[in-house]
Short mmCIF file of C-alpha atoms in Angstrom, two decimals:
data_model
loop_
_atom_site.label_atom_id
_atom_site.label_comp_id
_atom_site.label_asym_id
_atom_site.label_seq_id
_atom_site.Cartn_x
_atom_site.Cartn_y
_atom_site.Cartn_z
CA MET D 287 10.63 29.25 4.11
CA ASN D 288 7.42 27.21 4.63
CA ILE D 289 8.05 24.28 6.79
CA SER D 290 6.29 23.00 9.76
CA PHE D 291 7.82 23.03 13.59
CA LEU D 292 8.03 19.27 13.36
CA SER D 293 10.45 19.39 10.57
CA ASN D 294 14.29 19.28 10.65
CA LEU D 295 14.28 16.64 13.31
CA LYS D 296 17.84 15.12 14.09
CA ASN D 297 16.67 12.94 16.94
CA PHE D 298 13.78 10.99 17.99
CA LEU D 299 10.73 13.17 19.44
CA PRO D 300 9.47 11.75 23.07
CA ASP D 301 6.02 10.32 22.62
CA ASN D 302 3.84 12.84 24.11
CA GLU D 303 5.03 15.21 21.23
CA LEU D 304 4.12 12.85 18.39
CA LYS D 305 0.91 12.43 16.70
CA THR D 306 -0.99 9.38 16.96
CA PHE D 307 -4.48 7.63 17.50
CA LYS D 308 -6.50 5.63 20.38
CA GLY D 309 -5.85 1.93 20.61
CA GLY D 310 -3.56 -0.07 18.78
CA VAL D 311 -0.65 -2.29 19.52
CA HIS D 312 3.09 -2.54 19.38
CA PRO D 313 4.46 -5.70 17.52
CA ASN D 314 8.18 -6.21 17.02
CA ASP D 315 8.81 -4.41 13.96
CA HIS D 316 11.59 -6.82 12.53
CA LYS D 317 12.54 -3.78 10.10
CA SER D 318 16.35 -3.73 10.72
CA PRO D 319 17.19 -6.88 8.35
CA THR D 320 15.96 -4.33 5.46
CA ASN D 321 16.16 -0.66 6.20
CA ARG D 322 19.32 0.15 5.61
CA ILE D 323 19.46 -2.16 2.36
CA PRO D 324 19.48 -0.06 -0.79
CA ILE D 325 16.94 -1.16 -3.37
CA LEU D 326 17.87 -3.79 -5.56
CA ASP D 327 16.83 -3.50 -9.34
CA ILE D 328 16.50 -7.10 -10.65
CA PRO D 329 16.17 -7.83 -14.24
CA ALA D 330 12.72 -8.65 -15.90
CA PRO D 331 11.89 -12.37 -16.25
CA GLU D 332 11.65 -14.29 -19.51
CA GLN D 333 7.84 -14.36 -19.18
CA VAL D 334 5.48 -12.07 -16.97
CA ILE D 335 1.88 -13.02 -16.01
CA ILE D 336 -0.28 -9.83 -15.56
CA PRO D 337 -3.72 -10.22 -13.99
CA LEU D 338 -6.33 -8.33 -15.06
CA ASN D 339 -7.63 -7.54 -11.42
CA GLN D 340 -5.11 -5.83 -9.58
CA HIS D 341 -7.12 -3.38 -8.09
CA ILE D 342 -10.52 -2.93 -6.08
CA GLY D 343 -13.31 -2.55 -8.69
CA ALA D 344 -14.06 -4.14 -11.94
CA PRO D 345 -11.37 -5.98 -13.82
CA ALA D 346 -9.86 -4.39 -16.68
CA VAL D 347 -10.69 -5.81 -20.21
CA PRO D 348 -7.84 -7.09 -22.66
CA CYS D 349 -7.21 -4.67 -25.79
CA VAL D 350 -4.55 -6.94 -27.36
CA SER D 351 -4.68 -10.57 -28.67
CA VAL D 352 -2.48 -13.56 -28.65
CA GLY D 353 0.32 -12.94 -31.16
CA ASP D 354 0.74 -9.16 -30.72
CA SER D 355 3.79 -7.41 -30.13
CA VAL D 356 3.75 -5.06 -27.12
CA LEU D 357 6.06 -2.18 -25.76
CA ALA D 358 6.93 -1.98 -22.15
CA GLY D 359 4.46 0.18 -20.78
CA GLN D 360 1.93 -0.31 -23.63
CA LYS D 361 -1.64 -0.57 -22.35
CA ILE D 362 -2.89 -4.03 -22.66
CA ALA D 363 -6.04 -3.87 -20.70
CA GLN D 364 -8.71 -1.10 -20.43
CA ALA D 365 -10.28 -0.36 -17.43
CA SER D 366 -13.84 -1.38 -17.68
CA GLY D 367 -15.71 1.42 -15.43
CA PHE D 368 -14.85 4.60 -13.14
CA ILE D 369 -13.87 2.31 -10.43
CA SER D 370 -11.22 0.15 -12.38
CA ALA D 371 -7.77 0.59 -13.59
CA ASN D 372 -5.78 0.13 -16.69
CA VAL D 373 -3.09 -2.51 -16.92
CA HIS D 374 0.20 -2.37 -18.95
CA SER D 375 2.58 -4.31 -19.96
CA SER D 376 5.95 -4.36 -17.86
CA VAL D 377 8.26 -5.53 -20.72
CA SER D 378 8.37 -5.48 -24.53
CA GLY D 379 7.75 -8.91 -26.21
CA THR D 380 4.74 -10.89 -27.44
CA VAL D 381 1.53 -11.85 -26.01
CA CYS D 382 1.76 -15.79 -25.83
CA ALA D 383 -1.78 -16.27 -23.83
CA ILE D 384 -4.80 -14.75 -22.21
CA GLU D 385 -5.98 -17.12 -19.91
CA GLU D 386 -6.72 -17.75 -16.31
CA ARG D 387 -4.04 -17.97 -13.87
CA MET D 388 -3.52 -18.25 -10.26
CA THR D 389 -2.91 -14.89 -8.35
CA PRO D 390 -1.45 -14.30 -4.79
CA MET D 391 -4.93 -14.02 -3.37
CA GLY D 392 -5.49 -17.60 -3.96
CA VAL D 393 -8.04 -17.32 -6.81
CA MET D 394 -7.84 -17.70 -10.65
CA ALA D 395 -8.22 -14.61 -12.83
CA MET D 396 -8.10 -13.68 -16.29
CA SER D 397 -4.29 -12.77 -16.83
CA ILE D 398 -2.06 -11.61 -19.86
CA VAL D 399 1.09 -13.70 -20.44
CA ILE D 400 3.95 -12.04 -22.24
CA ASP D 401 7.26 -13.65 -23.60
CA ASN D 402 10.01 -10.87 -22.71
CA ASP D 403 12.17 -10.06 -25.82
CA GLY D 404 14.78 -8.51 -23.44
CA GLU D 405 14.70 -5.39 -25.42
CA ASP D 406 12.70 -3.20 -23.33
CA ASN D 407 11.56 -1.04 -26.11
CA ASN D 408 9.29 1.75 -24.88
CA GLU D 409 7.78 4.94 -25.71
CA PHE D 410 8.60 6.96 -22.71
CA GLU D 411 9.32 10.69 -22.61
CA ASP D 412 12.85 11.36 -23.55
CA GLU D 413 12.65 14.80 -21.76
CA PRO D 414 11.17 15.40 -18.40
CA ARG D 415 7.82 17.42 -18.49
CA ASN D 416 6.76 20.10 -16.09
CA PHE D 417 3.54 19.04 -14.24
CA LYS D 418 2.74 22.86 -14.33
CA ASP D 419 2.18 22.57 -17.70
CA PHE D 420 -0.99 20.52 -17.34
CA SER D 421 -4.50 21.63 -15.84
CA PRO D 422 -5.84 19.49 -13.03
CA ALA D 423 -8.09 17.65 -15.05
CA GLU D 424 -5.31 16.78 -17.38
CA LEU D 425 -3.23 15.40 -14.36
CA VAL D 426 -6.05 13.16 -13.19
CA ASP D 427 -6.31 11.91 -16.72
CA ILE D 428 -2.57 11.28 -16.96
CA ILE D 429 -2.98 9.18 -13.58
CA ARG D 430 -5.95 7.35 -14.73
CA GLU D 431 -4.38 6.17 -18.08
CA ALA D 432 -1.22 5.28 -15.94
CA GLY D 433 -3.13 2.57 -14.23
CA ILE D 434 -1.97 3.79 -10.64
CA VAL D 435 -3.75 2.34 -7.64
CA GLY D 436 -3.27 2.55 -3.77
CA MET D 437 0.29 0.65 -3.55
CA GLY D 438 0.15 0.22 0.14
CA GLY D 439 -2.08 -2.83 -0.34
CA ALA D 440 -5.60 -1.48 -0.84
CA THR D 441 -5.18 -1.01 -4.38
CA PHE D 442 -8.11 1.41 -4.81
CA PRO D 443 -7.98 3.22 -8.14
CA THR D 444 -5.94 6.62 -7.36
CA HIS D 445 -7.89 8.56 -10.18
CA VAL D 446 -10.88 7.84 -8.04
CA LYS D 447 -9.50 9.31 -4.85
CA LEU D 448 -8.45 12.49 -6.86
CA SER D 449 -11.77 13.08 -8.58
CA PRO D 450 -14.49 13.90 -5.38
CA PRO D 451 -18.01 14.40 -6.31
CA GLU D 452 -18.97 17.79 -6.77
CA GLY D 453 -19.58 19.73 -3.32
CA LYS D 454 -16.71 17.43 -1.63
CA LYS D 455 -14.13 19.98 -0.89
CA ILE D 456 -10.72 18.45 -0.07
CA ASP D 457 -8.75 20.41 2.68
CA TYR D 458 -5.85 18.05 3.54
CA VAL D 459 -3.48 15.98 1.44
CA ILE D 460 -1.75 13.33 3.46
CA VAL D 461 1.00 10.89 1.88
CA ASN D 462 1.21 8.00 4.11
CA GLY D 463 4.97 7.30 5.32
CA ALA D 464 4.16 5.56 8.44
CA GLU D 465 4.74 1.86 7.17
CA CYS D 466 3.56 0.58 10.61
CA GLU D 467 3.34 -3.14 9.48
CA PRO D 468 6.20 -5.41 10.58
CA TYR D 469 9.06 -6.59 8.36
CA LEU D 470 7.99 -4.06 5.29
CA THR D 471 10.59 -1.46 4.21
CA SER D 472 9.72 -0.51 0.90
CA ASP D 473 8.49 2.74 1.58
CA HIS D 474 11.05 3.75 4.14
CA ARG D 475 13.54 2.99 1.12
CA ALA D 476 11.79 4.94 -1.27
CA MET D 477 11.79 7.76 0.68
CA LEU D 478 15.58 7.71 1.29
CA GLU D 479 16.43 6.90 -2.59
CA THR D 480 13.67 8.64 -4.27
CA PRO D 481 12.59 11.53 -2.11
CA MET D 482 12.23 13.92 -4.90
CA GLU D 483 9.85 11.62 -6.92
CA VAL D 484 8.01 11.58 -3.63
CA ILE D 485 7.70 15.38 -3.13
CA THR D 486 6.86 15.87 -6.72
CA GLY D 487 3.93 13.66 -6.53
CA LEU D 488 2.45 14.98 -3.56
CA LYS D 489 2.94 18.60 -5.39
CA ILE D 490 1.10 17.09 -8.30
CA ILE D 491 -1.85 16.19 -6.13
CA LEU D 492 -1.77 19.63 -4.49
CA ARG D 493 -2.26 20.92 -7.94
CA ILE D 494 -5.13 18.86 -8.55
CA PHE D 495 -6.94 20.33 -5.70
CA GLY D 496 -5.68 23.93 -5.66
CA LEU D 497 -3.98 23.49 -2.49
CA LYS D 498 -0.68 24.72 -1.09
CA THR D 499 0.07 22.86 1.93
CA GLY D 500 0.58 19.15 1.99
CA TYR D 501 1.41 16.52 4.73
CA ILE D 502 4.02 13.59 4.90
CA ALA D 503 3.42 11.35 7.60
CA ILE D 504 6.30 9.31 8.80
CA GLU D 505 6.54 7.07 12.14
CA ASN D 506 9.31 8.00 14.41
CA ASN D 507 11.37 5.14 13.72
CA LYS D 508 12.37 6.44 10.48
CA PRO D 509 14.65 9.80 11.58
CA ASP D 510 16.86 9.37 8.51
CA ALA D 511 13.80 9.90 6.44
CA ILE D 512 12.15 12.73 8.34
CA ASN D 513 15.34 14.50 8.11
CA LEU D 514 16.04 13.65 4.38
CA LEU D 515 12.34 14.83 3.51
CA SER D 516 12.53 17.89 5.94
CA ASP D 517 15.55 19.04 3.99
CA TYR D 518 13.85 18.61 0.67
CA ALA D 519 10.82 20.58 1.97
CA ALA D 520 12.70 23.37 3.31
CA ARG D 521 13.97 24.09 0.00
CA GLU D 522 10.44 24.28 -1.45
CA ASN D 523 9.06 27.83 -1.82
CA GLU D 524 5.67 27.52 -3.84
CA PHE D 525 4.50 24.73 -1.46
CA ASP D 526 4.28 24.36 2.20
CA ILE D 527 5.25 20.87 2.74
CA LYS D 528 4.90 19.62 6.35
CA ILE D 529 6.84 16.49 7.49
CA VAL D 530 4.81 15.08 10.39
CA PRO D 531 6.38 12.59 12.73
CA MET D 532 4.12 9.93 14.03
CA LYS D 533 4.26 7.65 17.28
CA VAL D 534 5.38 4.16 16.48
CA LYS D 535 2.26 1.95 16.67
CA TYR D 536 0.37 -0.42 14.78
CA PRO D 537 -1.96 0.34 12.31
CA GLN D 538 -0.53 3.93 12.51
CA GLY D 539 -0.88 3.88 8.71
CA SER D 540 -4.52 3.09 8.47
CA GLU D 541 -5.98 5.82 6.54
CA LYS D 542 -8.66 6.90 9.12
CA GLN D 543 -6.17 6.66 12.06
CA LEU D 544 -3.68 8.89 10.14
CA ILE D 545 -6.47 11.41 9.27
CA LYS D 546 -7.45 11.63 13.03
CA ALA D 547 -4.12 12.13 14.23
CA ILE D 548 -3.27 14.71 11.77
CA THR D 549 -6.20 16.80 11.21
CA GLY D 550 -8.55 15.88 14.34
CA ARG D 551 -11.19 14.99 12.04
CA SER D 552 -12.92 11.42 12.41
CA VAL D 553 -14.22 9.61 9.51
CA PRO D 554 -18.17 8.59 10.23
CA MET D 555 -18.89 4.92 9.90
CA GLY D 556 -19.48 3.92 6.08
CA LYS D 557 -17.91 7.11 5.00
CA LEU D 558 -14.78 7.98 2.99
CA PRO D 559 -11.87 10.21 3.72
CA MET D 560 -13.27 12.57 1.44
CA ASP D 561 -16.10 13.02 3.27
CA VAL D 562 -14.30 14.78 5.93
CA GLY D 563 -12.02 16.87 3.30
CA ALA D 564 -9.04 14.50 3.34
CA VAL D 565 -7.10 12.46 0.68
CA VAL D 566 -4.30 9.93 1.73
CA ASN D 567 -1.77 8.35 -0.58
CA ASN D 568 0.96 5.85 -0.08
CA ILE D 569 4.81 7.03 -0.84
CA ASP D 570 5.24 4.55 -3.56
CA THR D 571 1.90 5.64 -5.04
CA CYS D 572 3.12 9.29 -5.08
CA ALA D 573 6.46 8.22 -6.60
CA ALA D 574 4.33 6.44 -9.36
CA ILE D 575 2.34 9.75 -9.97
CA ALA D 576 5.50 11.50 -10.57
CA ARG D 577 6.93 8.99 -12.94
CA ALA D 578 3.72 9.13 -14.83
CA VAL D 579 3.26 12.97 -15.02
CA VAL D 580 6.75 13.58 -15.62
CA TYR D 581 8.22 10.79 -17.85
CA GLY D 582 4.98 9.22 -19.05
CA ILE D 583 5.79 6.04 -17.29
CA PRO D 584 2.87 3.89 -16.40
CA LEU D 585 2.72 1.44 -13.16
CA ILE D 586 4.69 -1.19 -14.53
CA SER D 587 7.04 -1.88 -11.63
CA ARG D 588 7.03 -1.48 -7.67
CA ILE D 589 9.34 -1.86 -4.76
CA VAL D 590 8.98 -5.10 -2.82
CA THR D 591 10.32 -6.13 0.54
CA VAL D 592 11.67 -9.53 0.69
CA SER D 593 12.31 -10.71 4.06
CA GLY D 594 11.35 -13.17 6.88
CA ASP D 595 13.48 -15.70 8.53
CA ALA D 596 13.46 -18.20 5.55
CA ILE D 597 14.99 -15.55 3.42
CA LYS D 598 19.17 -15.73 3.45
CA ASN D 599 19.79 -11.91 2.16
CA PRO D 600 16.62 -9.87 3.29
CA THR D 601 16.31 -6.99 0.59
CA ASN D 602 14.22 -4.64 -1.07
CA ALA D 603 13.80 -4.98 -4.91
CA ARG D 604 12.42 -3.09 -7.53
CA VAL D 605 10.22 -5.72 -9.49
CA ARG D 606 8.30 -5.69 -12.75
CA ILE D 607 4.55 -6.33 -12.36
CA GLY D 608 3.94 -9.94 -13.28
CA THR D 609 7.30 -11.31 -11.98
CA PRO D 610 6.56 -14.77 -10.37
CA PHE D 611 7.42 -14.67 -6.46
CA SER D 612 9.90 -17.44 -7.15
CA TYR D 613 11.88 -15.41 -9.44
CA VAL D 614 11.91 -12.46 -7.15
CA ILE D 615 13.46 -14.61 -4.43
CA GLU D 616 15.84 -16.19 -6.39
CA ASN D 617 17.24 -12.99 -7.75
CA SER D 618 17.09 -11.10 -4.54
CA GLY D 619 17.13 -12.57 -0.93
CA THR D 620 17.41 -16.30 -1.84
CA LEU D 621 16.06 -18.89 0.24
CA LYS D 622 18.13 -20.44 3.29
CA SER D 623 15.34 -22.72 4.04
CA HIS D 624 12.23 -24.23 2.89
CA PRO D 625 9.25 -21.67 4.04
CA LYS D 626 6.68 -23.11 5.87
CA LYS D 627 4.28 -20.19 4.90
CA VAL D 628 5.01 -17.22 2.29
CA LEU D 629 2.90 -13.95 2.81
CA MET D 630 2.25 -11.43 0.39
CA GLY D 631 2.69 -8.07 2.43
CA GLY D 632 3.44 -8.34 6.16
CA PRO D 633 2.51 -10.52 9.00
CA MET D 634 -0.47 -8.59 10.45
CA MET D 635 -2.62 -8.01 7.13
CA GLY D 636 -0.73 -9.87 4.61
CA VAL D 637 -2.32 -12.86 2.77
CA ALA D 638 -0.81 -16.38 2.50
CA VAL D 639 0.18 -17.08 -1.18
CA PRO D 640 -0.84 -20.63 -2.81
CA SER D 641 2.21 -20.93 -4.60
CA LEU D 642 5.64 -19.22 -5.40
CA ASP D 643 4.42 -19.16 -9.08
CA VAL D 644 1.89 -16.44 -8.57
CA PRO D 645 3.09 -12.95 -10.13
CA ILE D 646 3.82 -9.77 -8.45
CA ILE D 647 0.91 -7.44 -8.65
CA LYS D 648 0.28 -3.64 -8.05
CA GLY D 649 -0.46 -4.21 -4.39
CA SER D 650 2.37 -6.70 -3.63
CA SER D 651 4.24 -4.69 -0.99
CA GLY D 652 6.37 -7.42 0.32
CA ILE D 653 7.25 -11.11 0.03
CA LEU D 654 7.73 -12.65 3.66
CA ALA D 655 9.12 -16.03 3.90
CA LEU D 656 8.52 -17.75 7.33
CA SER D 657 9.94 -21.00 8.76
CA LYS D 658 7.93 -23.40 10.57
CA ARG D 659 8.97 -21.61 13.68
CA LYS D 660 8.06 -18.22 12.87
CA ALA D 661 4.81 -19.42 10.85
CA TYR D 662 3.63 -21.08 14.09
CA THR D 663 -0.19 -20.39 14.68
CA ARG D 664 -1.52 -20.88 18.09
CA SER D 665 -4.44 -23.13 18.50
CA GLU D 666 -7.80 -21.64 18.91
CA GLY D 667 -8.10 -20.23 22.70
CA ILE D 668 -11.23 -19.57 24.69
CA CYS D 669 -11.96 -15.74 25.41
CA VAL D 670 -11.61 -14.92 28.99
CA ARG D 671 -13.37 -11.39 28.82
CA CYS D 672 -10.36 -9.43 29.51
CA GLY D 673 -11.37 -6.63 27.25
CA LYS D 674 -7.88 -6.02 25.75
CA CYS D 675 -9.00 -6.55 22.25
CA VAL D 676 -11.55 -3.68 22.87
CA SER D 677 -8.65 -1.51 24.14
CA ALA D 678 -6.71 -2.36 21.09
CA CYS D 679 -9.25 -2.05 18.29
CA PRO D 680 -8.23 1.43 16.36
CA MET D 681 -11.86 1.67 15.31
CA GLN D 682 -13.48 1.36 19.04
CA LEU D 683 -15.17 -1.78 17.89
CA MET D 684 -15.95 -4.77 20.27
CA PRO D 685 -14.14 -7.67 18.87
CA LEU D 686 -14.96 -10.06 21.29
CA TYR D 687 -18.85 -9.77 20.69
CA LEU D 688 -18.13 -9.59 16.90
CA LYS D 689 -16.53 -12.99 17.02
CA GLU D 690 -19.24 -14.36 19.36
CA ALA D 691 -22.02 -13.10 16.75
CA ALA D 692 -19.74 -14.34 13.89
CA THR D 693 -19.74 -18.04 15.24
CA LYS D 694 -23.44 -18.04 15.42
CA ASP D 695 -23.99 -16.41 12.08
CA ASP D 696 -26.03 -13.84 13.96
CA PHE D 697 -26.01 -11.04 10.78
CA GLU D 698 -28.49 -8.62 12.60
CA LYS D 699 -26.23 -8.69 15.50
CA LEU D 700 -23.08 -8.32 13.63
CA THR D 701 -24.62 -5.00 11.72
CA GLN D 702 -25.68 -3.58 15.15
CA LEU D 703 -22.15 -4.04 16.35
CA ASN D 704 -20.90 -2.05 13.32
CA ILE D 705 -18.84 -4.81 11.64
CA SER D 706 -18.44 -3.18 8.64
CA ASN D 707 -16.06 -0.62 9.98
CA CYS D 708 -13.83 -3.02 10.95
CA ILE D 709 -10.29 -2.56 9.00
CA GLU D 710 -9.38 -6.11 9.55
CA CYS D 711 -5.94 -4.92 11.24
CA GLY D 712 -5.61 -7.95 13.39
CA SER D 713 -4.83 -5.97 16.56
CA CYS D 714 -7.32 -7.77 18.42
CA SER D 715 -5.80 -11.25 17.60
CA TYR D 716 -2.25 -10.09 18.06
CA ILE D 717 -3.31 -8.69 21.83
CA CYS D 718 -5.32 -11.68 23.19
CA PRO D 719 -3.93 -13.52 25.88
CA GLY D 720 -6.34 -16.32 25.35
CA ALA D 721 -5.03 -17.15 22.01
CA ASN D 722 -8.51 -16.45 20.48
CA ASN D 723 -8.49 -15.15 16.75
CA PRO D 724 -11.55 -12.57 16.56
CA ALA D 725 -9.65 -11.09 13.26
CA GLN D 726 -10.14 -14.14 11.45
CA SER D 727 -13.85 -14.83 12.59
CA ILE D 728 -14.61 -11.06 11.54
CA LYS D 729 -13.19 -11.39 8.14
CA VAL D 730 -15.17 -14.63 7.33
CA ALA D 731 -18.48 -12.92 8.67
CA LYS D 732 -17.72 -9.95 6.43
CA PHE D 733 -17.55 -11.89 3.55
CA LYS D 734 -20.66 -14.05 4.30
CA LEU D 735 -22.50 -10.66 4.83
CA ARG D 736 -21.23 -9.26 1.45
CA THR D 737 -22.29 -12.52 -0.67
CA LYS D 738 -25.80 -12.75 1.52
CA LYS D 739 -26.79 -9.37 -0.01
#
């Protein structure tokens, strides 16, 4: 029976026995409103708005026209390069428009608008397929065709992660179940309600790389998920699935921090996880891989945490891609007060959406509706040189000096201070006793640097 010594836990482990990283912060997790609420399947809306740039890389190119009838799961836009992703219809119906629409990121993007016929006609597999019947190359092709991207928020095309250049050997496959961002519990519920999909997705990735050992990293505040997945791992004979409890700390789920904690390997500045022989995928991404390979279902829905103090009934909802935020809220948590701010994602790394009319995209892990009290932002303060931001930075950068250089547009200094290595986690701003906000200044400076080149 292959199982790690960290598995089969029935209680919390003491902190000194848990994997973690240097730095980070401990914000209130606000997970109790939703972490015990089962996933709610909400019906598809009458119309979906599906942007073509839901991933890192080049936007997809439409392969349907206005007036075309489409099936649920049909490819409606083709990836326009290696670092790009296919886009599929999340409903069956008629294409009524191909035009620019507002996205959750606050930018206009070409989108395909589809009127839902309510039939949900599709061509998914009636009988489950065995992933062992496919070669590694065929499995990658299925994942590419399914348009799967990183669903923790980064939206990096998954087939690219699973296709390292020749000479880069992968030794570690890690599934990220840390879910350290406050409020969000969609991955937690996925582990509890679809554990077999998570395990199968991991086994598919292991087959692609010809490995037998895989890791599922879960923060220690999710003992039910640790116990359940440990039980499933204990039944596995062909693969060695190791369940690794992690210390509860933000940003524990950051890719580079997770790799360091589990493997001891550090990803050098400017390098990718594959450069140190590691691949990390999100819980929901693994489940999407399993659905694509076993049932031929592309990425057309995802689990979204709907929470915040302006939500009457916080919950987790399974939502079709392209569903307006307003529809998700009305059919799941509902509003109890007018929100001052609505975020896509969590409070640390989420983005404020410009309108509730924007659609759910592949990277929408949460909808966080906050009242004026919770959305309150402190006025910009003064750096008191306490060094707390340096201690908190998980990338061992110096945020106070980065902010100083950012305010002066000193791009040479910013480069010397390794600004490109900032993961924009917001730990520096969270910990600052002077109400300074280095994270915002650093984000703006990184954008300026990118557009300057």
